[in-house]
Coordinates of C-alpha atoms in Angstrom, one line a residue:
Chain A
X295 CA 5.1 -46.5 33.8
X296 CA 8.8 -45.9 33.7
X297 CA 10.6 -46.0 37.0
X298 CA 13.8 -44.3 35.7
X299 CA 14.2 -41.1 37.8
X300 CA 15.6 -39.0 35.0
X301 CA 12.8 -39.9 32.6
X302 CA 10.0 -39.3 35.0
X303 CA 11.5 -35.9 35.8
X304 CA 11.5 -35.1 32.1
X305 CA 7.9 -36.3 31.8
X306 CA 6.7 -34.2 34.7
X307 CA 8.3 -31.0 33.4
X308 CA 5.6 -30.7 30.7
X309 CA 5.7 -28.5 27.6
X310 CA 6.7 -25.4 29.4
X311 CA 6.7 -22.2 27.3
X312 CA 6.5 -24.1 24.0
X313 CA 2.7 -23.7 23.3
X314 CA 2.9 -20.0 24.0
X315 CA 5.8 -19.6 21.7
X316 CA 4.0 -21.5 19.0
X317 CA 0.8 -19.5 19.3
X318 CA 2.7 -16.2 19.7
X319 CA 3.1 -15.1 16.1
X320 CA -0.6 -15.7 15.3
X321 CA -1.7 -13.9 18.5
X322 CA 0.6 -10.9 17.9
X323 CA -0.6 -10.6 14.3
X324 CA -4.2 -10.9 15.4
X325 CA -3.7 -8.1 17.9
X326 CA -1.9 -5.9 15.3
X327 CA -4.2 -6.4 12.4
X328 CA -7.6 -7.2 14.0
X329 CA -7.9 -5.9 17.5
X330 CA -6.0 -2.6 17.2
X331 CA -7.6 -1.6 13.9
X332 CA -11.1 -2.4 15.4
X333 CA -10.2 -0.3 18.4
X334 CA -8.8 2.4 16.3
X335 CA -11.9 2.5 14.1
X336 CA -14.1 2.8 17.2
X337 CA -11.9 5.6 18.5
X338 CA -12.0 7.4 15.2
X339 CA -15.8 7.0 14.9
X340 CA -16.2 9.0 18.1
X341 CA -14.1 11.9 16.9
X342 CA -14.1 14.6 14.2
X343 CA -12.0 17.3 12.8
X344 CA -13.2 20.8 13.9
X345 CA -11.9 24.3 13.4
X346 CA -11.2 26.0 16.7
X347 CA -10.8 29.7 17.3
X348 CA -11.6 32.8 15.4
X349 CA -10.7 33.7 11.8
X350 CA -8.7 31.0 10.1
X351 CA -8.5 28.9 13.3
X352 CA -6.8 25.6 13.8
X353 CA -8.2 22.2 12.7
X354 CA -8.0 19.9 15.6
X355 CA -9.4 16.4 16.4
X356 CA -12.2 16.6 19.0
X357 CA -14.4 14.1 20.7
X358 CA -17.9 14.2 19.3
X359 CA -19.6 11.2 20.9
X360 CA -22.3 9.5 18.8
X361 CA -22.5 12.4 16.2
X362 CA -20.8 10.4 13.4
X363 CA -23.1 7.5 14.0
X364 CA -26.2 9.8 13.8
X365 CA -24.8 11.2 10.5
X366 CA -24.2 7.7 9.3
X367 CA -27.7 6.3 10.0
X368 CA -29.4 9.4 8.6
X369 CA -27.2 9.5 5.5
X370 CA -29.7 9.1 2.6
X371 CA -27.0 8.0 0.2
X372 CA -26.2 5.1 2.6
X373 CA -29.8 4.2 2.9
X374 CA -30.1 4.0 -0.9
X375 CA -26.9 1.9 -1.0
X376 CA -28.4 -0.5 1.5
X377 CA -31.6 -0.9 -0.5
X378 CA -29.6 -1.6 -3.6
X379 CA -27.4 -4.1 -1.7
X380 CA -30.6 -5.9 -0.5
X381 CA -32.1 -6.0 -4.0
X382 CA -28.8 -7.5 -5.2
X383 CA -28.7 -9.9 -2.3
X384 CA -32.3 -11.1 -2.8
X385 CA -31.2 -12.3 -6.2
X386 CA -27.6 -13.4 -5.4
X387 CA -28.1 -15.5 -2.2
X388 CA -31.0 -17.7 -3.2
X389 CA -29.8 -18.2 -6.8
X390 CA -26.3 -19.2 -5.6
X391 CA -27.7 -21.6 -2.9
X392 CA -30.3 -23.1 -5.3
X393 CA -27.8 -23.7 -8.1
X394 CA -25.1 -25.0 -5.8
X395 CA -27.6 -27.4 -4.1
X396 CA -29.0 -28.7 -7.4
X397 CA -25.6 -29.3 -8.8
X398 CA -24.4 -31.0 -5.6
X399 CA -27.5 -33.3 -5.7
X400 CA -27.0 -34.1 -9.4
X401 CA -23.4 -35.0 -8.8
X402 CA -24.5 -37.3 -6.1
X403 CA -27.0 -39.2 -8.3
X404 CA -25.6 -42.6 -9.2
X405 CA -25.0 -43.0 -13.0
X406 CA -25.1 -39.2 -13.8
X407 CA -22.7 -38.7 -16.7
X408 CA -19.7 -36.4 -17.1
X409 CA -19.4 -35.8 -13.4
X410 CA -15.6 -35.1 -13.3
X411 CA -15.8 -32.6 -16.2
X412 CA -18.8 -30.6 -14.9
X413 CA -17.6 -30.5 -11.3
X414 CA -14.3 -29.1 -12.3
X415 CA -15.8 -26.7 -14.9
X416 CA -18.3 -25.3 -12.3
X417 CA -15.6 -25.0 -9.7
X418 CA -13.1 -23.1 -12.0
X419 CA -14.7 -19.6 -11.8
X420 CA -13.9 -19.7 -8.1
X421 CA -10.3 -19.2 -9.1
X422 CA -11.2 -16.1 -11.2
X423 CA -10.8 -12.8 -9.2
X424 CA -14.0 -10.8 -8.8
X425 CA -12.4 -7.9 -10.8
X426 CA -11.5 -10.2 -13.7
X427 CA -14.9 -11.8 -13.6
X428 CA -16.5 -8.4 -13.7
X429 CA -14.3 -7.4 -16.7
X430 CA -15.4 -10.6 -18.4
X431 CA -19.1 -10.3 -17.8
X432 CA -19.0 -6.5 -18.2
X433 CA -17.9 -6.9 -21.8
X434 CA -20.7 -9.3 -22.6
X435 CA -23.1 -6.7 -21.2
X436 CA -21.6 -3.8 -23.2
X437 CA -23.8 -3.2 -26.3
X438 CA -20.8 -2.5 -28.6
X439 CA -19.0 -5.8 -27.8
X440 CA -21.7 -8.1 -26.4
X441 CA -22.2 -11.4 -28.3
X442 CA -25.7 -11.4 -26.9
X443 CA -26.5 -8.1 -28.5
X444 CA -24.9 -9.2 -31.8
X445 CA -26.8 -12.5 -31.7
X446 CA -30.2 -10.9 -31.0
X447 CA -29.6 -8.3 -33.7
X448 CA -29.0 -11.1 -36.3
X449 CA -32.1 -12.9 -35.1
X450 CA -34.1 -9.7 -35.5
X451 CA -34.9 -9.5 -31.8
X452 CA -34.8 -6.4 -29.7
X453 CA -31.5 -6.0 -27.9
X454 CA -31.5 -6.7 -24.2
X455 CA -30.5 -3.9 -21.9
X456 CA -28.2 -5.3 -19.2
X457 CA -27.8 -1.9 -17.6
X458 CA -31.4 -1.1 -17.1
X459 CA -33.1 0.1 -13.8
X460 CA -34.0 -3.5 -12.8
X461 CA -31.7 -5.6 -15.0
X462 CA -28.6 -4.1 -13.5
X463 CA -29.3 -6.0 -10.2
X464 CA -29.4 -9.2 -12.1
X465 CA -26.3 -8.3 -14.1
X466 CA -24.2 -7.7 -11.0
X467 CA -25.7 -10.6 -9.1
X468 CA -24.9 -12.9 -12.0
X469 CA -21.2 -12.1 -11.7
X470 CA -21.1 -13.0 -8.0
X471 CA -23.3 -16.1 -8.6
X472 CA -20.9 -17.3 -11.4
X473 CA -17.9 -16.9 -9.1
X474 CA -19.3 -18.6 -6.0
X475 CA -21.6 -21.4 -7.1
X476 CA -18.7 -23.8 -7.6
X477 CA -17.2 -23.4 -4.1
X478 CA -20.6 -23.8 -2.4
X479 CA -21.4 -26.8 -4.6
X480 CA -18.1 -28.6 -3.6
X481 CA -18.7 -28.0 0.1
X482 CA -22.3 -29.4 -0.1
X483 CA -21.2 -32.3 -2.3
X484 CA -18.4 -33.2 0.0
X485 CA -20.8 -33.2 2.9
X486 CA -23.1 -35.5 1.0
X487 CA -20.3 -37.9 0.2
X488 CA -19.4 -38.1 3.9
X489 CA -22.8 -39.5 4.8
X490 CA -23.0 -43.3 5.2
X491 CA -24.6 -45.0 2.2
X492 CA -26.7 -47.3 4.5
X493 CA -29.0 -44.3 5.1
X494 CA -30.2 -44.5 1.5
X495 CA -30.4 -48.3 1.3
X496 CA -33.6 -48.6 3.4
X497 CA -35.3 -45.9 1.4
X498 CA -34.4 -47.6 -1.9
X499 CA -35.7 -50.9 -0.7
X500 CA -39.0 -49.2 0.2
X501 CA -39.1 -48.0 -3.4
X502 CA -38.2 -44.3 -3.0
X503 CA -37.2 -42.5 -6.2
X504 CA -33.9 -40.5 -6.4
X505 CA -36.1 -37.4 -6.3
X506 CA -37.7 -38.5 -3.0
X507 CA -34.4 -39.5 -1.5
X508 CA -33.0 -36.1 -2.4
X509 CA -35.9 -34.2 -1.0
X510 CA -36.8 -36.2 2.1
X511 CA -33.4 -37.5 3.2
X512 CA -30.4 -35.7 1.6
X513 CA -31.6 -32.1 2.0
X514 CA -32.6 -32.4 5.7
X515 CA -29.2 -34.0 6.4
X516 CA -27.5 -31.2 4.6
X517 CA -29.2 -28.5 6.8
X518 CA -26.0 -27.6 8.9
X519 CA -23.9 -27.2 5.7
X520 CA -26.7 -25.3 4.0
X521 CA -26.9 -22.9 7.0
X522 CA -23.2 -22.3 7.0
X523 CA -22.8 -21.8 3.3
X524 CA -25.8 -19.4 3.3
X525 CA -24.0 -17.3 6.0
X526 CA -20.9 -17.2 3.8
X527 CA -23.2 -16.0 1.0
X528 CA -24.9 -13.4 3.2
X529 CA -21.5 -12.1 4.4
X530 CA -20.5 -11.9 0.7
X531 CA -23.6 -9.8 0.0
X532 CA -22.7 -7.3 2.8
X533 CA -19.1 -7.0 1.4
X534 CA -20.0 -6.7 -2.2
X535 CA -17.6 -4.2 -3.7
X536 CA -15.3 -5.3 -6.6
X537 CA -18.1 -6.3 -9.0
X538 CA -20.1 -3.0 -9.1
X539 CA -17.0 -1.0 -8.6
X540 CA -15.4 -2.6 -11.7
X541 CA -18.6 -2.5 -13.9
X542 CA -19.0 1.2 -12.9
X543 CA -16.4 2.2 -15.5
X544 CA -18.6 0.7 -18.3
X545 CA -21.9 2.3 -17.5
X546 CA -23.6 5.2 -15.9
X547 CA -26.1 2.9 -14.2
X548 CA -23.7 2.4 -11.3
X549 CA -23.0 5.4 -9.1
X550 CA -19.8 5.7 -7.0
X551 CA -21.8 5.0 -3.9
X552 CA -23.8 2.1 -5.3
X553 CA -23.5 -0.3 -2.3
X554 CA -22.5 0.3 1.3
X555 CA -18.8 -0.6 1.0
X556 CA -18.5 1.8 -2.0
X557 CA -20.2 4.5 0.1
X558 CA -17.7 3.9 2.9
X559 CA -14.8 4.1 0.5
X560 CA -16.3 7.3 -0.9
X561 CA -16.7 8.8 2.6
X562 CA -13.2 8.0 3.6
X563 CA -11.2 8.6 0.4
X564 CA -13.2 10.9 -1.8
X565 CA -14.9 13.1 0.8
X566 CA -11.9 12.7 3.1
X567 CA -14.1 12.2 6.2
X568 CA -12.3 9.2 7.8
X569 CA -14.3 9.7 11.0
X570 CA -17.6 9.2 9.3
X571 CA -16.2 6.4 7.2
X572 CA -15.0 4.7 10.4
X573 CA -18.4 5.0 12.0
X574 CA -20.1 3.5 9.0
X575 CA -17.5 0.7 8.9
X576 CA -18.2 -0.1 12.5
X577 CA -22.0 -0.3 11.8
X578 CA -21.5 -2.6 8.8
X579 CA -19.2 -4.9 10.9
X580 CA -21.8 -5.0 13.7
X581 CA -24.5 -6.0 11.2
X582 CA -22.2 -8.8 9.9
X583 CA -21.4 -10.1 13.3
X584 CA -25.0 -10.0 14.4
X585 CA -26.0 -11.9 11.3
X586 CA -23.3 -14.5 11.8
X587 CA -24.1 -15.0 15.4
X588 CA -27.8 -15.5 14.6
X589 CA -27.0 -18.1 12.0
X590 CA -24.6 -19.8 14.4
X591 CA -27.3 -20.0 17.0
X592 CA -29.7 -21.6 14.5
X593 CA -26.9 -24.0 13.5
X594 CA -26.2 -24.9 17.1
X595 CA -29.9 -25.4 17.9
X596 CA -30.4 -27.7 14.9
X597 CA -27.2 -29.6 15.7
X598 CA -28.4 -30.2 19.3
X599 CA -31.8 -31.3 18.1
X600 CA -30.5 -33.8 15.6
X601 CA -28.0 -35.3 18.0
Chain B
X861 CA -29.8 -53.6 -14.0
X862 CA -30.0 -50.5 -16.1
X863 CA -26.4 -49.3 -16.8
X864 CA -27.5 -46.3 -18.9
X865 CA -26.4 -42.9 -17.9
X866 CA -29.2 -40.8 -16.4
X867 CA -30.2 -38.1 -18.8
X868 CA -31.7 -35.4 -16.7
X869 CA -28.9 -35.0 -14.1
X870 CA -26.3 -35.2 -16.9
X871 CA -27.9 -32.4 -18.9
X872 CA -28.3 -30.2 -15.9
X873 CA -24.6 -30.7 -15.0
X874 CA -23.6 -29.9 -18.6
X875 CA -25.7 -26.7 -18.5
X876 CA -23.9 -25.7 -15.4
X877 CA -20.5 -26.4 -17.0
X878 CA -21.6 -24.4 -20.1
X879 CA -22.6 -21.4 -17.9
X880 CA -19.3 -21.6 -16.1
X881 CA -17.1 -21.9 -19.2
X882 CA -18.9 -19.7 -21.7
X883 CA -17.5 -16.3 -20.5
X884 CA -14.0 -17.9 -20.5
X885 CA -14.5 -19.1 -24.1
X886 CA -15.7 -15.6 -25.0
X887 CA -12.5 -14.2 -23.5
X888 CA -10.4 -16.5 -25.6
X889 CA -12.2 -15.5 -28.7
X890 CA -12.1 -11.8 -27.9
X891 CA -8.4 -11.9 -27.2
X892 CA -7.8 -13.0 -30.8
X893 CA -9.2 -9.7 -32.1
X894 CA -7.1 -6.7 -32.9
X895 CA -8.3 -3.3 -31.6
X896 CA -10.2 -2.5 -34.8
X897 CA -11.9 -5.9 -34.8
X898 CA -13.2 -6.0 -31.3
X899 CA -16.2 -3.6 -32.0
X900 CA -16.8 -4.7 -35.6
X901 CA -16.7 -8.5 -35.8
X902 CA -19.0 -11.1 -34.2
X903 CA -17.6 -11.9 -30.8
X904 CA -18.9 -15.4 -30.7
X905 CA -16.2 -16.5 -33.1
X906 CA -12.4 -16.1 -33.0
X907 CA -10.6 -13.9 -35.4
X908 CA -7.8 -15.6 -37.3
X909 CA -5.8 -12.5 -38.5
X910 CA -3.0 -12.9 -36.0
X911 CA -4.6 -10.4 -33.6
X912 CA -3.8 -12.5 -30.5
X913 CA 0.0 -12.2 -30.9
X914 CA -0.4 -8.5 -31.8
X915 CA -2.4 -8.0 -28.6
X916 CA 0.2 -9.8 -26.5
X917 CA 3.0 -7.7 -28.1
X918 CA 1.0 -4.5 -27.3
X919 CA 0.4 -5.6 -23.7
X920 CA 4.0 -6.4 -23.4
X921 CA 5.0 -2.9 -24.5
X922 CA 2.4 -1.2 -22.4
X923 CA 4.2 1.0 -19.8
X924 CA 7.5 -0.8 -20.4
X925 CA 6.1 -4.3 -19.5
X926 CA 4.0 -3.1 -16.5
X927 CA 1.7 -6.1 -17.0
X928 CA 4.5 -8.4 -16.1
X929 CA 5.4 -6.3 -13.0
X930 CA 1.8 -6.7 -11.9
X931 CA 1.9 -10.5 -12.5
X932 CA 5.2 -10.7 -10.4
X933 CA 3.6 -8.6 -7.7
X934 CA 0.5 -10.9 -7.5
X935 CA 2.9 -13.8 -7.2
X936 CA 4.8 -12.1 -4.4
X937 CA 1.6 -11.1 -2.5
X938 CA -0.2 -14.4 -2.9
X939 CA 2.8 -16.8 -2.7
X940 CA 4.6 -14.9 0.2
X941 CA 1.4 -14.2 2.0
X942 CA 0.0 -17.8 1.8
X943 CA 3.4 -19.3 2.8
X944 CA 3.6 -17.1 5.9
X945 CA -0.1 -17.8 6.7
X946 CA 0.7 -21.6 6.7
X947 CA 3.7 -21.2 9.0
X948 CA 1.8 -19.0 11.5
X949 CA -1.4 -20.9 11.4
X950 CA 0.2 -24.4 11.6
X951 CA 2.1 -23.5 14.7
X952 CA -0.9 -21.9 16.4
X953 CA -3.4 -24.6 15.3
X954 CA -1.0 -27.3 16.5
X955 CA -0.5 -25.7 19.9
X956 CA -4.2 -25.3 20.4
X957 CA -5.0 -28.9 19.4
X958 CA -2.2 -30.6 21.3
X959 CA -1.7 -28.6 24.5
X960 CA -3.9 -27.3 27.3
X961 CA -2.4 -24.0 28.4
X962 CA -3.6 -20.8 30.1
X963 CA -5.2 -18.4 27.6
X964 CA -6.1 -21.2 25.2
X965 CA -9.8 -20.6 25.6
X966 CA -9.4 -16.8 25.2
X967 CA -7.4 -17.3 21.9
X968 CA -10.1 -19.7 20.6
X969 CA -12.9 -17.3 21.5
X970 CA -11.1 -14.3 19.9
X971 CA -10.4 -16.3 16.8
X972 CA -14.0 -17.3 16.5
X973 CA -15.0 -13.7 16.8
X974 CA -12.3 -12.9 14.2
X975 CA -13.9 -15.3 11.7
X976 CA -17.1 -13.4 12.0
X977 CA -15.6 -9.9 11.6
X978 CA -15.5 -9.3 7.8
X979 CA -11.8 -8.9 6.9
X980 CA -12.8 -6.5 4.2
X981 CA -14.4 -3.9 6.6
X982 CA -11.1 -4.1 8.5
X983 CA -9.2 -2.8 5.4
X984 CA -10.0 0.9 6.0
X985 CA -8.9 0.9 9.7
X986 CA -5.9 -1.1 8.7
X987 CA -5.0 1.5 6.1
X988 CA -5.3 4.3 8.6
X989 CA -3.2 2.5 11.1
X990 CA -0.5 1.5 8.6
X991 CA -0.4 5.0 7.2
X992 CA 0.7 6.2 10.6
X993 CA 3.6 3.7 10.6
X994 CA 4.7 4.6 7.1
X995 CA 4.1 1.1 5.8
X996 CA 1.3 2.1 3.4
X997 CA 2.3 1.7 -0.2
X998 CA 4.9 -1.0 0.5
X999 CA 4.7 -4.8 -0.2
X1000 CA 4.3 -5.3 3.5
X1001 CA 1.1 -3.3 3.6
X1002 CA -0.6 -5.9 1.5
X1003 CA 1.2 -9.0 2.8
X1004 CA 1.0 -8.5 6.6
X1005 CA -2.8 -8.0 7.0
X1006 CA -3.3 -11.1 4.8
X1007 CA -1.1 -13.3 6.9
X1008 CA -3.5 -13.5 9.9
X1009 CA -6.4 -15.7 8.9
X1010 CA -8.6 -17.0 11.7
X1011 CA -10.2 -19.4 9.3
X1012 CA -6.8 -20.9 8.4
X1013 CA -5.8 -21.3 12.1
X1014 CA -9.2 -22.9 12.8
X1015 CA -8.7 -25.4 9.9
X1016 CA -5.1 -26.2 11.1
X1017 CA -6.5 -26.9 14.6
X1018 CA -9.2 -29.1 13.3
X1019 CA -6.8 -31.0 11.2
X1020 CA -4.1 -31.4 13.9
X1021 CA -6.7 -32.7 16.3
X1022 CA -7.9 -35.3 13.8
X1023 CA -4.6 -36.5 12.4
X1024 CA -1.9 -36.4 15.0
X1025 CA -2.4 -39.2 17.6
X1026 CA -1.4 -38.2 21.2
X1027 CA 0.5 -41.5 21.5
X1028 CA 2.9 -40.4 18.8
X1029 CA 3.7 -37.3 20.8
X1030 CA 4.0 -39.4 24.0
X1031 CA 6.5 -41.7 22.3
X1032 CA 8.4 -38.7 21.1
X1033 CA 8.6 -37.3 24.7
X1034 CA 9.8 -40.6 26.1
X1035 CA 12.5 -40.6 23.4
X1036 CA 13.5 -37.2 24.7
X1037 CA 12.4 -35.0 21.8
X1038 CA 11.8 -31.3 22.5
X1039 CA 8.4 -29.8 21.9
X1040 CA 9.5 -27.8 18.8
X1041 CA 11.3 -30.9 17.4
X1042 CA 8.0 -32.8 17.6
X1043 CA 6.1 -30.0 15.9
X1044 CA 8.7 -30.1 13.1
X1045 CA 9.2 -33.8 12.6
X1046 CA 5.9 -35.4 13.8
X1047 CA 3.3 -32.7 13.6
X1048 CA 4.1 -30.9 10.3
X1049 CA 4.5 -34.1 8.1
X1050 CA 1.2 -35.5 9.4
X1051 CA -0.5 -32.2 8.8
X1052 CA 0.9 -31.7 5.3
X1053 CA -2.3 -32.5 3.3
X1054 CA -4.2 -30.0 5.4
X1055 CA -1.5 -27.4 5.1
X1056 CA -1.6 -27.7 1.3
X1057 CA -5.3 -26.9 1.4
X1058 CA -4.8 -23.9 3.7
X1059 CA -2.0 -22.7 1.3
X1060 CA -4.2 -23.0 -1.8
X1061 CA -7.3 -21.4 -0.2
X1062 CA -5.1 -18.5 1.0
X1063 CA -3.2 -18.2 -2.2
X1064 CA -6.4 -17.9 -4.2
X1065 CA -7.9 -15.6 -1.6
X1066 CA -5.0 -13.1 -1.8
X1067 CA -4.6 -13.5 -5.5
X1068 CA -8.3 -12.5 -5.9
X1069 CA -8.3 -9.8 -3.3
X1070 CA -9.0 -6.3 -4.6
X1071 CA -10.1 -3.9 -1.8
X1072 CA -7.0 -4.3 0.3
X1073 CA -4.3 -3.6 -2.4
X1074 CA -6.7 -1.0 -3.9
X1075 CA -6.7 1.0 -0.7
X1076 CA -3.1 0.4 0.4
X1077 CA -1.3 1.1 -2.9
X1078 CA -1.0 4.2 -5.0
X1079 CA 2.1 3.4 -7.0
X1080 CA 1.5 1.5 -10.3
X1081 CA 4.7 -0.5 -9.8
X1082 CA 3.3 -2.2 -6.7
X1083 CA -0.1 -3.1 -8.1
X1084 CA -1.2 -6.7 -8.2
X1085 CA -3.0 -7.9 -11.4
X1086 CA -6.5 -7.2 -10.1
X1087 CA -5.8 -3.5 -9.3
X1088 CA -3.6 -3.1 -12.4
X1089 CA -6.2 -4.4 -14.8
X1090 CA -8.9 -2.4 -13.0
X1091 CA -6.8 0.8 -13.6
X1092 CA -6.4 -0.2 -17.2
X1093 CA -10.1 -0.7 -17.6
X1094 CA -10.8 2.7 -16.1
X1095 CA -8.5 4.3 -18.6
X1096 CA -10.2 2.3 -21.3
X1097 CA -13.4 4.3 -20.8
X1098 CA -11.8 7.2 -22.6
X1099 CA -9.4 5.2 -24.8
X1100 CA -11.3 2.2 -26.2
X1101 CA -8.1 0.9 -27.7
X1102 CA -7.0 -0.2 -24.2
X1103 CA -10.0 -2.6 -24.0
X1104 CA -8.2 -5.1 -26.1
X1105 CA -5.3 -4.9 -23.7
X1106 CA -7.6 -5.5 -20.7
X1107 CA -9.1 -8.5 -22.4
X1108 CA -5.8 -10.0 -23.3
X1109 CA -4.5 -9.2 -19.8
X1110 CA -7.5 -10.8 -18.2
X1111 CA -7.0 -14.0 -20.2
X1112 CA -3.2 -14.2 -19.5
X1113 CA -3.9 -13.5 -15.8
X1114 CA -6.3 -16.5 -15.4
X1115 CA -4.2 -19.0 -17.3
X1116 CA -1.6 -19.5 -14.5
X1117 CA -4.2 -19.8 -11.8
X1118 CA -6.2 -22.3 -13.8
X1119 CA -3.0 -24.3 -14.4
X1120 CA -2.2 -24.3 -10.7
X1121 CA -5.7 -25.4 -10.0
X1122 CA -5.7 -28.3 -12.4
X1123 CA -2.2 -29.4 -11.4
X1124 CA -2.9 -29.4 -7.7
X1125 CA -6.4 -30.8 -7.9
X1126 CA -5.6 -34.1 -6.3
X1127 CA -3.8 -32.4 -3.4
X1128 CA -6.9 -30.6 -2.3
X1129 CA -8.5 -31.9 0.8
X1130 CA -11.9 -30.4 0.3
X1131 CA -13.5 -32.6 2.9
X1132 CA -11.4 -30.6 5.3
X1133 CA -13.4 -27.5 4.4
X1134 CA -16.7 -29.4 4.7
X1135 CA -15.5 -30.8 8.0
X1136 CA -14.9 -27.3 9.2
X1137 CA -18.4 -26.4 8.1
X1138 CA -19.8 -29.3 10.0
X1139 CA -18.0 -28.0 13.1

């Protein structure tokens, strides 16, 4: 340690206000664009516009307690939107995870060919905005333009209906799967690459096949990354908006309140009831947070058990 | 030893690549067709009658070059927003990784909660709040809410923790450097690869965002590409001739982001994202 008096005084002074100043912009923005909007949404959700007095009266904002929440949970359009979102999610989440995991495992197989090309190709759709992806796929679903319709007509087969009662869920889920498989695949593949090669050596010496190594060793080791990417996928399901909202202009199969976020948008901006819209937003955010916390708990539990 | 390429994994990967590229190839073909040809010729093959240039010309003329205004707006939102995110997140992440100070735990906890709250359900309250300050409809109404990204701050903190040795900062202090000086000339250069990743993730996130600008903006001249093309598609439902413009616009809008992607490929630190996932 230095014995120079000036130097030791400087050392003892510590960083002072520096860390606070460094964190300040982020903290201020966090308060302005997270905490205050959340607080404001909760405040709004407890209020409503009411006409007071006789005759024409005056419209004033009054406290109504849980009334908006009651309206929100008994809203049959919202209930239907939730069911549609679940039907969409039941397809989107497992298919995304399954494809991403398969591709990541294939990339990790020694001597698989064309790795660089396929990895990049599968990752590229991640860079395509959801709206543009919906335009793209939407046109391939549209009977007048679809190459699939044209091809099946030339082959003498019945034309597929992409906007049917059931097929619409697959059509919309496909757009989201297309856009998100690549990112999930890269996260899983990177996690696989980070594992020490010695783990596999022993299994190979024992004569395990690539398939057995993947199933018995790699997938269990990937569990934490799988849980986290599944949560991202589930949150994506709760927030689905731009795909159905864009395809809506191409077909009558999608109503303006097709999924919860579209219903919230409709409540707030078409029906002009921002109070009800705020209550529904708060409920959707609560579901998301609960889901994330549950997944995080599973993740922590597994991490503790494996360490 | 068998040096042959394994067939099954290779075929599966190729199928994946085909699935990912097919709609883009369709888009390229469709953009070569003039308005009359889109509904009449087979869309699995390109049209070679000069339709592509015709479409670009029509898109260029639409609304006095509105398409280029949207492109410029997207660049302003995504570029400006991502740059500001990097500055704000790097400083905050560095402070939380390298100092122990009062309130640090509180900030960490709030940010974690922030990661869990879906940004998209915040858009509506953000709109209501910004409309009372008169910012709605301006560039700031899209940029400012995008700047704060708990995930970016978290990544910066993880990266600063892993890459900046405390000894370097100790040495800097002995040499009499101030704390901000050390952030600037020791912290930031070491964190640069991580910051590039944060910039790219955020750039793509804002570029792809739809709900926030859709809610905040009413004026055509402020639209980013996503909202602009969406409005064009909606009009196309009654004027099918606009469909060729939407298709050409969609193709032109993904070219720059693909180029950026390919160009910056080797600067990505994707293991950082995976590291974040591993916690």
